[in-house]
Short mmCIF file of C-alpha atoms in Angstrom, two decimals:
data_model
loop_
_atom_site.label_atom_id
_atom_site.label_comp_id
_atom_site.label_asym_id
_atom_site.label_seq_id
_atom_site.Cartn_x
_atom_site.Cartn_y
_atom_site.Cartn_z
CA UNK A 3 35.41 135.27 91.36
CA UNK A 4 38.44 133.05 92.15
CA UNK A 5 39.16 132.04 95.74
CA UNK A 6 41.57 134.34 97.58
CA UNK A 7 45.11 132.99 97.89
CA UNK A 8 46.68 133.13 101.35
CA UNK A 9 49.59 135.60 101.21
CA UNK A 10 51.86 133.72 103.61
CA UNK A 11 50.58 130.16 104.00
CA UNK A 12 52.03 128.27 107.01
CA UNK A 13 54.41 125.40 106.46
CA UNK A 14 52.64 122.05 106.06
CA UNK A 15 54.13 118.56 105.94
CA UNK A 16 52.86 115.02 105.93
CA UNK A 17 55.57 114.10 108.41
CA UNK A 18 57.15 116.46 110.94
CA UNK A 19 60.11 115.22 113.00
CA UNK A 20 61.04 117.09 116.17
CA UNK A 21 64.65 116.71 117.34
CA UNK A 22 67.98 116.52 115.54
CA UNK A 23 69.65 113.83 117.64
CA UNK A 24 70.29 110.24 116.59
CA UNK A 25 66.62 109.18 116.57
CA UNK A 26 65.35 112.20 114.63
CA UNK A 27 68.23 112.32 112.15
CA UNK A 28 68.10 108.61 111.32
CA UNK A 29 64.30 108.76 110.98
CA UNK A 30 64.64 111.64 108.49
CA UNK A 31 67.42 109.84 106.63
CA UNK A 32 65.32 106.68 106.27
CA UNK A 33 62.28 108.61 105.05
CA UNK A 34 64.34 110.64 102.58
CA UNK A 35 65.80 107.46 101.15
CA UNK A 36 62.50 105.57 100.94
CA UNK A 37 60.34 108.41 99.61
CA UNK A 38 62.92 109.87 97.24
CA UNK A 39 63.19 113.50 96.02
CA UNK A 40 59.50 114.22 96.63
CA UNK A 41 60.10 113.86 100.38
CA UNK A 42 61.54 117.40 100.56
CA UNK A 43 57.97 118.72 100.23
CA UNK A 44 56.45 116.11 102.54
CA UNK A 45 58.96 115.56 105.37
CA UNK A 46 60.60 118.16 107.64
CA UNK A 47 63.07 117.84 110.49
CA UNK A 48 63.08 120.54 113.20
CA UNK A 49 66.37 120.78 115.10
CA UNK A 50 67.85 123.43 117.40
CA UNK A 51 71.17 123.17 115.55
CA UNK A 52 71.77 122.36 111.91
CA UNK A 53 74.23 119.59 112.77
CA UNK A 54 74.01 116.21 114.50
CA UNK A 55 76.45 115.72 117.36
CA UNK A 56 78.26 112.38 117.64
CA UNK A 57 78.13 112.21 121.44
CA UNK A 58 80.41 109.19 121.98
CA UNK A 59 83.40 111.34 120.94
CA UNK A 60 82.33 114.57 122.65
CA UNK A 61 84.61 114.08 125.68
CA UNK A 62 87.62 114.11 123.35
CA UNK A 63 86.70 117.63 122.26
CA UNK A 64 86.75 118.75 125.91
CA UNK A 65 90.14 117.08 126.29
CA UNK A 66 91.53 118.79 123.16
CA UNK A 67 92.11 115.42 121.47
CA UNK A 68 89.63 116.14 118.65
CA UNK A 69 88.50 119.30 116.92
CA UNK A 70 84.81 120.25 117.31
CA UNK A 71 84.10 119.83 113.59
CA UNK A 72 85.19 116.19 113.87
CA UNK A 73 82.14 115.24 115.97
CA UNK A 74 79.34 117.06 114.13
CA UNK A 75 77.67 116.27 110.81
CA UNK A 76 75.47 118.77 108.90
CA UNK A 77 71.89 117.54 108.96
CA UNK A 78 71.25 118.84 105.44
CA UNK A 79 73.96 116.55 104.12
CA UNK A 80 72.98 113.63 106.33
CA UNK A 81 69.21 113.78 105.73
CA UNK A 82 68.93 114.03 101.95
CA UNK A 83 65.52 114.77 100.37
CA UNK A 84 64.22 116.21 103.67
CA UNK A 85 63.52 119.84 104.58
CA UNK A 86 65.69 120.74 107.60
CA UNK A 87 64.37 123.61 109.74
CA UNK A 88 66.63 125.10 112.43
CA UNK A 89 64.39 126.13 115.31
CA UNK A 90 63.51 125.40 118.93
CA UNK A 91 60.18 123.77 119.70
CA UNK A 92 58.07 126.04 121.88
CA UNK A 93 54.72 124.26 121.95
CA UNK A 94 53.03 121.21 120.42
CA UNK A 95 49.30 121.63 119.74
CA UNK A 96 48.19 118.06 119.16
CA UNK A 97 44.51 118.90 118.74
CA UNK A 98 45.30 121.55 116.13
CA UNK A 99 47.99 119.37 114.48
CA UNK A 100 50.55 122.15 114.62
CA UNK A 101 53.82 123.03 116.32
CA UNK A 102 55.02 126.51 117.35
CA UNK A 103 58.78 127.00 116.94
CA UNK A 104 61.30 129.78 117.56
CA UNK A 105 63.83 130.16 114.75
CA UNK A 106 65.79 133.08 116.17
CA UNK A 107 65.67 136.83 116.56
CA UNK A 108 63.72 137.47 113.36
CA UNK A 109 61.60 134.30 113.17
CA UNK A 110 59.76 134.01 116.47
CA UNK A 111 56.57 131.96 116.87
CA UNK A 112 56.54 130.22 113.50
CA UNK A 113 53.73 127.69 112.95
CA UNK A 114 54.24 124.33 111.25
CA UNK A 115 51.31 122.00 110.47
CA UNK A 116 51.60 118.21 110.24
CA UNK A 117 49.74 114.98 109.62
CA UNK A 118 52.21 112.59 111.28
CA UNK A 119 54.32 113.83 114.20
CA UNK A 120 57.56 112.15 115.31
CA UNK A 121 58.80 113.31 118.74
CA UNK A 122 62.50 112.64 119.38
CA UNK A 123 63.28 115.64 121.58
CA UNK A 124 66.15 114.99 123.97
CA UNK A 125 66.32 115.87 127.64
CA UNK A 126 67.31 119.34 128.81
CA UNK A 127 69.97 120.37 131.29
CA UNK A 128 68.71 121.29 134.75
CA UNK A 129 71.36 121.84 137.42
CA UNK A 130 69.08 123.75 139.78
CA UNK A 131 68.56 120.83 142.17
CA UNK A 132 72.01 121.50 143.66
CA UNK A 133 72.35 125.05 145.07
CA UNK A 134 74.97 126.95 143.10
CA UNK A 135 75.44 124.32 140.40
CA UNK A 136 73.55 126.33 137.77
CA UNK A 137 75.81 129.32 138.42
CA UNK A 138 79.15 127.54 138.84
CA UNK A 139 78.84 124.10 137.25
CA UNK A 140 79.54 123.48 133.57
CA UNK A 141 77.29 120.90 131.88
CA UNK A 142 78.65 118.39 129.36
CA UNK A 143 75.96 117.87 126.74
CA UNK A 144 76.81 119.76 123.54
CA UNK A 145 79.81 120.79 121.46
CA UNK A 146 79.49 124.27 122.95
CA UNK A 147 79.71 122.74 126.44
CA UNK A 148 82.80 120.72 125.47
CA UNK A 149 84.55 123.80 124.06
CA UNK A 150 83.63 125.81 127.14
CA UNK A 151 85.16 123.13 129.38
CA UNK A 152 88.32 122.97 127.24
CA UNK A 153 88.70 126.75 127.40
CA UNK A 154 88.07 126.81 131.16
CA UNK A 155 90.73 124.17 131.82
CA UNK A 156 93.36 125.96 129.74
CA UNK A 157 92.47 129.31 131.31
CA UNK A 158 92.83 127.79 134.79
CA UNK A 159 96.30 126.57 133.86
CA UNK A 160 97.21 130.03 132.58
CA UNK A 161 95.98 131.69 135.80
CA UNK A 162 97.69 129.11 138.00
CA UNK A 163 100.96 129.77 136.20
CA UNK A 164 100.55 133.47 137.07
CA UNK A 165 99.23 133.16 140.64
CA UNK A 166 101.61 133.88 143.50
CA UNK A 167 99.29 132.68 146.27
CA UNK A 168 99.76 128.94 146.76
CA UNK A 169 96.18 128.35 147.98
CA UNK A 170 94.75 130.12 144.95
CA UNK A 171 97.01 128.07 142.70
CA UNK A 172 95.82 124.84 144.30
CA UNK A 173 92.17 125.74 143.72
CA UNK A 174 92.95 126.66 140.11
CA UNK A 175 94.62 123.28 139.59
CA UNK A 176 91.75 121.29 141.10
CA UNK A 177 89.24 120.05 138.51
CA UNK A 178 86.08 118.42 139.86
CA UNK A 179 83.70 116.25 137.82
CA UNK A 180 80.29 115.29 139.23
CA UNK A 181 78.75 112.02 138.04
CA UNK A 182 80.33 108.63 137.39
CA UNK A 183 78.32 107.48 134.38
CA UNK A 184 79.64 107.32 130.83
CA UNK A 185 79.84 111.07 130.29
CA UNK A 186 81.45 111.77 133.65
CA UNK A 187 84.06 109.01 133.46
CA UNK A 188 85.05 109.71 129.86
CA UNK A 189 85.22 113.46 130.46
CA UNK A 190 87.27 113.00 133.62
CA UNK A 191 89.72 110.73 131.79
CA UNK A 192 90.15 113.26 128.99
CA UNK A 193 90.67 116.15 131.42
CA UNK A 194 93.28 114.13 133.29
CA UNK A 195 95.14 113.47 130.01
CA UNK A 196 94.95 117.13 128.99
CA UNK A 197 96.17 118.50 132.33
CA UNK A 198 98.99 115.97 132.75
CA UNK A 199 100.24 116.58 129.23
CA UNK A 200 99.95 120.37 129.47
CA UNK A 201 101.72 121.00 132.78
CA UNK A 202 105.20 120.57 131.31
CA UNK A 203 104.65 123.72 129.23
CA UNK A 204 103.93 125.88 132.31
CA UNK A 205 107.17 126.81 134.01
CA UNK A 206 105.64 127.80 137.36
CA UNK A 207 103.52 124.67 137.87
CA UNK A 208 106.24 122.08 138.32
CA UNK A 209 105.97 122.01 142.12
CA UNK A 210 102.17 122.18 142.42
CA UNK A 211 100.34 118.94 141.64
CA UNK A 212 97.10 119.10 139.67
CA UNK A 213 94.06 117.30 141.07
CA UNK A 214 91.27 115.74 139.02
CA UNK A 215 88.46 114.63 141.35
CA UNK A 216 85.45 112.54 140.31
CA UNK A 217 82.46 112.51 142.69
CA UNK A 218 79.81 109.81 142.19
CA UNK A 219 76.66 109.13 144.21
CA UNK A 220 76.76 105.34 143.82
CA UNK A 221 79.04 102.50 144.91
CA UNK A 222 80.54 101.78 141.48
CA UNK A 223 81.47 103.77 138.42
CA UNK A 224 79.73 102.93 135.13
CA UNK A 225 76.98 100.90 136.79
CA UNK A 226 75.34 100.49 133.38
CA UNK A 227 78.22 98.28 132.30
CA UNK A 228 78.45 96.23 135.51
CA UNK A 229 80.41 96.49 138.79
CA UNK A 230 83.34 94.40 137.56
CA UNK A 231 84.25 96.72 134.70
CA UNK A 232 83.26 99.78 136.70
CA UNK A 233 85.72 98.79 139.41
CA UNK A 234 88.39 98.16 136.77
CA UNK A 235 87.81 101.66 135.38
CA UNK A 236 88.18 103.04 138.92
CA UNK A 237 91.50 101.22 139.45
CA UNK A 238 92.87 102.48 136.13
CA UNK A 239 91.88 106.09 136.83
CA UNK A 240 93.24 106.00 140.39
CA UNK A 241 96.48 104.46 139.17
CA UNK A 242 96.85 107.36 136.76
CA UNK A 243 96.37 109.88 139.57
CA UNK A 244 92.64 110.64 139.68
CA UNK A 245 90.83 110.97 143.01
CA UNK A 246 87.50 109.13 143.06
CA UNK A 247 84.87 109.71 145.75
CA UNK A 248 81.99 107.21 145.75
CA UNK A 249 78.67 107.05 147.62
CA UNK A 250 78.68 110.83 147.89
CA UNK A 251 76.15 113.46 146.87
CA UNK A 252 77.04 117.03 146.07
CA UNK A 253 75.11 119.50 148.26
CA UNK A 254 76.35 122.91 147.16
CA UNK A 255 78.68 124.67 144.72
CA UNK A 256 80.29 128.10 144.83
CA UNK A 257 82.93 129.83 142.72
CA UNK A 258 85.67 128.42 144.93
CA UNK A 259 84.31 125.30 146.63
CA UNK A 260 82.13 122.23 146.19
CA UNK A 261 80.46 120.59 149.20
CA UNK A 262 79.42 116.94 149.36
CA UNK A 263 77.86 114.73 152.04
CA UNK A 264 76.87 117.91 153.92
CA UNK A 265 80.20 118.45 155.71
CA UNK A 266 83.01 117.58 153.26
CA UNK A 267 84.29 120.10 150.74
CA UNK A 268 86.95 120.60 148.07
CA UNK A 269 88.47 123.94 147.11
CA UNK A 270 88.12 124.28 143.35
CA UNK A 271 87.40 126.86 140.67
CA UNK A 272 86.33 124.29 138.06
CA UNK A 273 83.19 122.15 138.44
CA UNK A 274 81.90 119.99 135.58
CA UNK A 275 78.52 118.32 135.92
CA UNK A 276 77.56 115.25 133.90
CA UNK A 277 74.28 114.92 135.81
CA UNK A 278 71.19 117.12 135.91
CA UNK A 279 69.14 115.93 132.92
CA UNK A 280 65.43 116.75 132.97
CA UNK A 281 62.53 115.88 130.61
CA UNK A 282 61.88 118.30 127.78
CA UNK A 283 59.00 120.65 128.78
CA UNK A 284 57.38 120.29 125.35
CA UNK A 285 57.24 116.50 125.85
CA UNK A 286 55.67 116.84 129.31
CA UNK A 287 53.11 119.32 127.94
CA UNK A 288 52.21 116.88 125.14
CA UNK A 289 51.64 114.11 127.69
CA UNK A 290 49.28 116.39 129.62
CA UNK A 291 47.35 117.17 126.44
CA UNK A 292 46.98 113.47 125.68
CA UNK A 293 46.11 112.55 129.25
CA UNK A 294 48.87 109.95 129.49
CA UNK A 295 51.26 109.36 132.38
CA UNK A 296 54.94 109.65 131.35
CA UNK A 297 57.33 106.88 132.41
CA UNK A 298 60.17 108.64 134.20
CA UNK A 299 59.75 111.63 131.94
CA UNK A 300 59.37 109.56 128.74
CA UNK A 301 56.36 109.03 126.45
CA UNK A 302 55.12 105.41 126.64
CA UNK A 303 54.72 103.85 123.18
CA UNK A 304 53.62 100.65 121.50
CA UNK A 305 56.30 98.32 120.11
CA UNK A 306 55.80 100.07 116.74
CA UNK A 307 56.75 103.35 118.52
CA UNK A 308 53.26 104.76 117.93
CA UNK A 309 51.49 106.24 120.95
CA UNK A 310 48.48 104.14 121.96
CA UNK A 311 45.24 105.64 120.65
CA UNK A 312 47.09 108.06 118.35
CA UNK A 313 48.29 106.21 115.23
CA UNK A 314 49.85 109.34 113.68
CA UNK A 315 51.93 110.18 116.77
CA UNK A 316 55.35 108.51 117.06
CA UNK A 317 58.14 108.80 119.62
CA UNK A 318 61.71 107.51 119.92
CA UNK A 319 65.04 108.21 121.58
CA UNK A 320 65.59 109.72 125.02
CA UNK A 321 62.00 111.00 125.32
CA UNK A 322 60.29 107.67 124.53
CA UNK A 323 59.71 104.55 126.65
CA UNK A 324 59.83 102.00 123.82
CA UNK A 325 59.09 98.32 124.64
CA UNK A 326 61.99 96.06 123.71
CA UNK A 327 62.18 92.26 123.61
CA UNK A 328 65.54 91.39 125.16
CA UNK A 329 65.84 87.66 124.36
CA UNK A 330 62.29 86.90 125.49
CA UNK A 331 62.16 89.41 128.34
CA UNK A 332 60.19 92.61 127.71
CA UNK A 333 62.02 95.72 128.85
CA UNK A 334 61.99 99.44 128.20
CA UNK A 335 64.73 100.51 125.78
CA UNK A 336 67.53 102.42 127.55
CA UNK A 337 68.15 106.04 126.43
CA UNK A 338 71.43 105.32 124.63
CA UNK A 339 72.73 106.21 121.17
CA UNK A 340 72.74 102.66 119.84
CA UNK A 341 69.02 102.30 120.57
CA UNK A 342 68.09 105.80 119.41
CA UNK A 343 69.57 105.51 115.93
CA UNK A 344 67.94 102.12 115.33
CA UNK A 345 64.60 103.34 116.66
CA UNK A 346 64.83 106.33 114.32
CA UNK A 347 65.49 104.11 111.32
CA UNK A 348 62.59 101.82 112.22
CA UNK A 349 60.16 104.75 112.64
CA UNK A 350 61.20 106.07 109.23
CA UNK A 351 60.49 102.70 107.65
CA UNK A 352 57.22 102.34 109.56
CA UNK A 353 55.92 105.74 108.46
CA UNK A 354 56.86 105.04 104.85
CA UNK A 355 54.95 101.75 105.10
CA UNK A 356 51.88 103.40 106.69
CA UNK A 357 51.80 106.06 103.97
CA UNK A 358 51.59 103.19 101.45
CA UNK A 359 48.75 101.56 103.36
CA UNK A 360 50.93 98.87 104.95
CA UNK A 361 51.35 97.90 108.61
CA UNK A 362 54.02 99.22 110.95
CA UNK A 363 56.55 96.71 112.32
CA UNK A 364 57.63 96.50 115.97
CA UNK A 365 61.05 97.70 117.09
CA UNK A 366 63.53 94.84 117.52
CA UNK A 367 67.20 94.97 118.31
CA UNK A 368 69.81 92.51 119.52
CA UNK A 369 71.75 94.27 122.23
CA UNK A 370 75.45 94.38 121.34
CA UNK A 371 77.01 95.81 124.51
CA UNK A 372 78.60 99.02 125.74
CA UNK A 373 82.03 100.65 125.75
CA UNK A 374 83.67 103.51 127.63
CA UNK A 375 87.14 105.06 127.48
CA UNK A 376 88.99 105.92 130.67
CA UNK A 377 92.00 107.73 129.25
CA UNK A 378 95.04 107.15 127.07
CA UNK A 379 94.89 103.66 125.58
CA UNK A 380 92.56 102.44 128.33
CA UNK A 381 88.89 101.47 128.09
CA UNK A 382 86.31 99.01 129.36
CA UNK A 383 83.85 97.14 127.17
CA UNK A 384 81.05 94.60 127.37
CA UNK A 385 80.35 93.16 123.91
CA UNK A 386 78.03 90.22 123.20
CA UNK A 387 78.23 89.18 126.84
CA UNK A 388 82.04 89.22 126.91
CA UNK A 389 83.98 91.74 129.00
CA UNK A 390 87.19 93.43 127.91
CA UNK A 391 89.46 96.03 129.47
CA UNK A 392 92.75 97.76 128.83
CA UNK A 393 94.30 98.31 125.42
CA UNK A 394 92.11 95.82 123.52
CA UNK A 395 88.94 97.50 124.83
CA UNK A 396 90.37 100.90 123.86
CA UNK A 397 91.14 99.62 120.37
CA UNK A 398 87.61 98.20 120.10
CA UNK A 399 86.13 101.51 121.26
CA UNK A 400 87.98 103.49 118.61
CA UNK A 401 87.31 100.97 115.84
CA UNK A 402 83.59 100.60 116.55
CA UNK A 403 82.82 104.28 116.98
CA UNK A 404 84.97 105.31 114.04
CA UNK A 405 82.88 102.96 111.90
CA UNK A 406 79.67 104.50 113.25
CA UNK A 407 80.81 108.11 112.73
CA UNK A 408 78.81 109.56 109.79
CA UNK A 409 80.73 110.85 106.77
CA UNK A 410 83.93 109.64 105.13
CA UNK A 411 85.59 113.06 105.43
CA UNK A 412 85.01 113.11 109.19
CA UNK A 413 86.32 109.59 109.57
CA UNK A 414 89.54 110.64 107.85
CA UNK A 415 89.85 113.80 109.99
CA UNK A 416 89.41 111.78 113.18
CA UNK A 417 92.04 109.26 112.04
CA UNK A 418 94.46 112.12 111.36
CA UNK A 419 93.74 113.78 114.73
CA UNK A 420 94.19 110.51 116.61
CA UNK A 421 97.46 109.89 114.76
CA UNK A 422 98.77 113.39 115.54
CA UNK A 423 97.83 112.89 119.21
CA UNK A 424 100.21 109.93 119.36
CA UNK A 425 103.07 112.04 118.02
CA UNK A 426 102.45 115.57 119.28
CA UNK A 427 101.13 117.26 122.46
CA UNK A 428 97.51 118.39 122.63
CA UNK A 429 96.63 121.88 121.42
CA UNK A 430 96.59 124.52 124.19
CA UNK A 431 95.69 127.53 122.02
CA UNK A 432 92.72 129.77 122.84
CA UNK A 433 92.35 131.80 119.62
CA UNK A 434 88.98 133.34 120.53
CA UNK A 435 88.28 134.89 123.91
CA UNK A 436 85.04 133.83 125.58
CA UNK A 437 82.28 136.44 125.57
CA UNK A 438 81.59 137.27 129.22
CA UNK A 439 78.06 137.25 130.55
CA UNK A 440 77.33 140.91 131.46
CA UNK A 441 75.11 139.84 134.39
CA UNK A 442 76.15 136.38 135.58
CA UNK A 443 74.62 134.68 138.60
CA UNK A 444 76.69 133.49 141.57
CA UNK A 445 76.02 131.37 144.63
CA UNK A 446 77.53 131.76 148.11
CA UNK A 447 77.49 129.15 150.85
CA UNK A 448 76.49 130.08 154.39
CA UNK A 449 79.40 131.72 156.22
CA UNK A 450 81.38 132.46 153.03
CA UNK A 451 83.17 135.83 153.04
CA UNK A 452 83.48 136.55 149.35
CA UNK A 453 84.68 140.18 149.56
CA UNK A 454 87.09 141.60 152.13
CA UNK A 455 87.60 145.22 153.15
CA UNK A 456 90.14 146.85 150.85
CA UNK A 457 89.46 144.60 147.85
CA UNK A 458 89.20 146.38 144.51
CA UNK A 459 85.57 146.83 143.46
CA UNK A 460 85.13 145.12 140.10
CA UNK A 461 81.36 144.54 140.25
CA UNK A 462 78.16 145.34 142.13
CA UNK A 463 75.63 142.77 143.28
CA UNK A 464 71.87 142.35 143.48
CA UNK A 465 70.75 139.77 146.02
CA UNK A 466 68.30 137.25 144.55
CA UNK A 467 67.84 135.07 147.62
CA UNK A 468 69.31 134.60 151.07
CA UNK A 469 70.97 137.24 153.25
CA UNK A 470 74.31 139.03 152.87
CA UNK A 471 75.89 141.12 155.65
CA UNK A 472 78.41 143.96 155.25
CA UNK A 473 80.67 144.27 158.31
CA UNK A 474 83.54 146.49 159.42
CA UNK A 475 85.21 146.85 162.84
CA UNK A 476 83.54 149.50 164.99
CA UNK A 477 80.65 150.01 162.58
CA UNK A 478 77.08 148.79 162.57
CA UNK A 479 76.41 145.78 160.35
CA UNK A 480 74.33 146.24 157.21
CA UNK A 481 72.07 143.44 155.95
CA UNK A 482 71.04 142.92 152.33
CA UNK A 483 68.10 140.68 151.52
CA UNK A 484 66.37 139.68 148.26
CA UNK A 485 66.06 142.60 145.84
CA UNK A 486 68.81 144.65 147.49
CA UNK A 487 71.63 146.23 145.48
CA UNK A 488 75.12 146.25 147.01
CA UNK A 489 76.77 149.12 145.16
CA UNK A 490 78.78 152.35 145.59
CA UNK A 491 77.34 152.90 149.05
CA UNK A 492 79.74 150.18 150.22
CA UNK A 493 82.80 151.47 148.30
CA UNK A 494 85.26 154.32 148.60
CA UNK A 495 87.86 155.29 146.00
CA UNK A 496 87.17 152.09 144.09
CA UNK A 497 87.70 149.85 147.15
CA UNK A 498 85.21 147.95 149.28
CA UNK A 499 84.76 149.51 152.75
CA UNK A 500 83.41 146.35 154.43
CA UNK A 501 83.60 142.58 154.38
CA UNK A 502 80.69 140.95 152.56
CA UNK A 503 79.57 137.64 154.05
CA UNK A 504 76.68 135.33 153.19
CA UNK A 505 74.80 134.77 156.45
CA UNK A 506 72.88 131.94 154.80
CA UNK A 507 72.99 130.16 151.45
CA UNK A 508 72.55 133.05 149.01
CA UNK A 509 72.30 133.82 145.29
CA UNK A 510 73.16 137.10 143.60
CA UNK A 511 73.42 138.71 140.17
CA UNK A 512 76.73 140.38 139.30
CA UNK A 513 76.82 143.71 137.45
CA UNK A 514 80.06 144.43 135.64
CA UNK A 515 81.35 145.92 132.39
CA UNK A 516 79.02 148.54 130.88
CA UNK A 517 76.34 147.86 133.49
CA UNK A 518 78.86 148.54 136.27
CA UNK A 519 79.86 151.83 134.64
CA UNK A 520 76.22 152.91 134.47
CA UNK A 521 75.71 152.13 138.15
CA UNK A 522 78.91 153.97 139.10
CA UNK A 523 77.58 156.92 137.13
CA UNK A 524 74.56 157.14 139.38
CA UNK A 525 72.00 154.88 137.70
CA UNK A 526 70.26 152.86 140.42
CA UNK A 527 68.08 149.85 139.61
CA UNK A 528 66.44 149.81 143.05
CA UNK A 529 67.19 151.51 146.36
CA UNK A 530 70.06 150.05 148.35
CA UNK A 531 67.56 148.42 150.71
CA UNK A 532 70.10 147.76 153.45
CA UNK A 533 68.65 147.05 156.84
#
């Protein structure tokens, strides 16, 4: 009797690559090229999105200088002869040589088996270390983030043009960026360009200046590139009207204020965070399985990018601490794009060699330098030990990164967009309205009165943490702690009957839209729990 055939056999590959960033994509591209058409049955790339983001140009999407499709490249077109699987890594089972992934609503908990595993998973965004930042700060990591920031800026301009209260208008026209590294500085420069260029089209904003504020915890901007160029970037940005606050740490964020250095604050309705990266949980779990100590959240590797004691486990990019010979001095490779793409290519070549019975070669790279834009026709650069600033650095930035951008069609689109930007104002259209979160989270600082008696009731609240007090003259105060719902008991004829004030730093969930209608109709999640 013939052996039974498994009805739905799990996916199996000789090489499984986790992560669709520079390291993972270039590893897959190298393997596809070296192994040829047969690689599609032997090599798979797992990525959360089916496109690779070209991060050096991401800030220009937020600033409406480039279209989002200009900075992404489809992985299926970039990684020829490789099976691309769109899914999120849930768990790596090293002992069982399998990975559990989530492909979406209809493909949960899919299992993929492997012989060689390449881990290139990037860091995740974690803003929770600053109270209120998760609820009110916008990260800058993906194309979705960049589009969200662009939409938020334009919406703030629209609201400011409508607002009659001068204090509200000032908060709407104050844009705060946290973090003075590459992402923060480049994003701040693009936002400054967008806001300055857009204001002339808003008739009611002529007499209210817009503020773009950059808060950085260290003494110099762009410390990776050196204090001299960082200070030059600061002078350029300040000359163009940006406010820069150094040696300052953000302590708290709310919907209308950001607090730094404990006692200082800025009224703002727009907070953008370029900080808050955390190691990928799947990477940390893998380290625990292997019994190895991560180096600042990164997997330590051999110079060949194999993990010691595990010749079929490879790591590169942001999640890997790869030894690097910098002109005779051994260092750990920095988590930058120029290293990631070269590490990915080397891993691809190494795995192809190992599959043929050959030895893997160590990672080597001659450091070329770094560049950063700081706004219109201004940049700073350190190339081959030489430092440049101003227009020539800006020209170098555009030339170098245009050459590195994958795909001829995208190169041409970027050239056209850059040319149009020189001749025409930036696009201010918002063709698609953002989908509101039906139950967003909010944060209130201690002493903040966020609802006043007589305000129109547009939402109810459930307290997650802290303490909120409802007060009215001549009436006994009501206190709402964790788990309490603040709902129709505090309203009358659609208006709030009391002031709502956070006694201490507090977090709450907002119920609005359909959920608000259900609650108004008498549906109660939990008792009011006032005390």
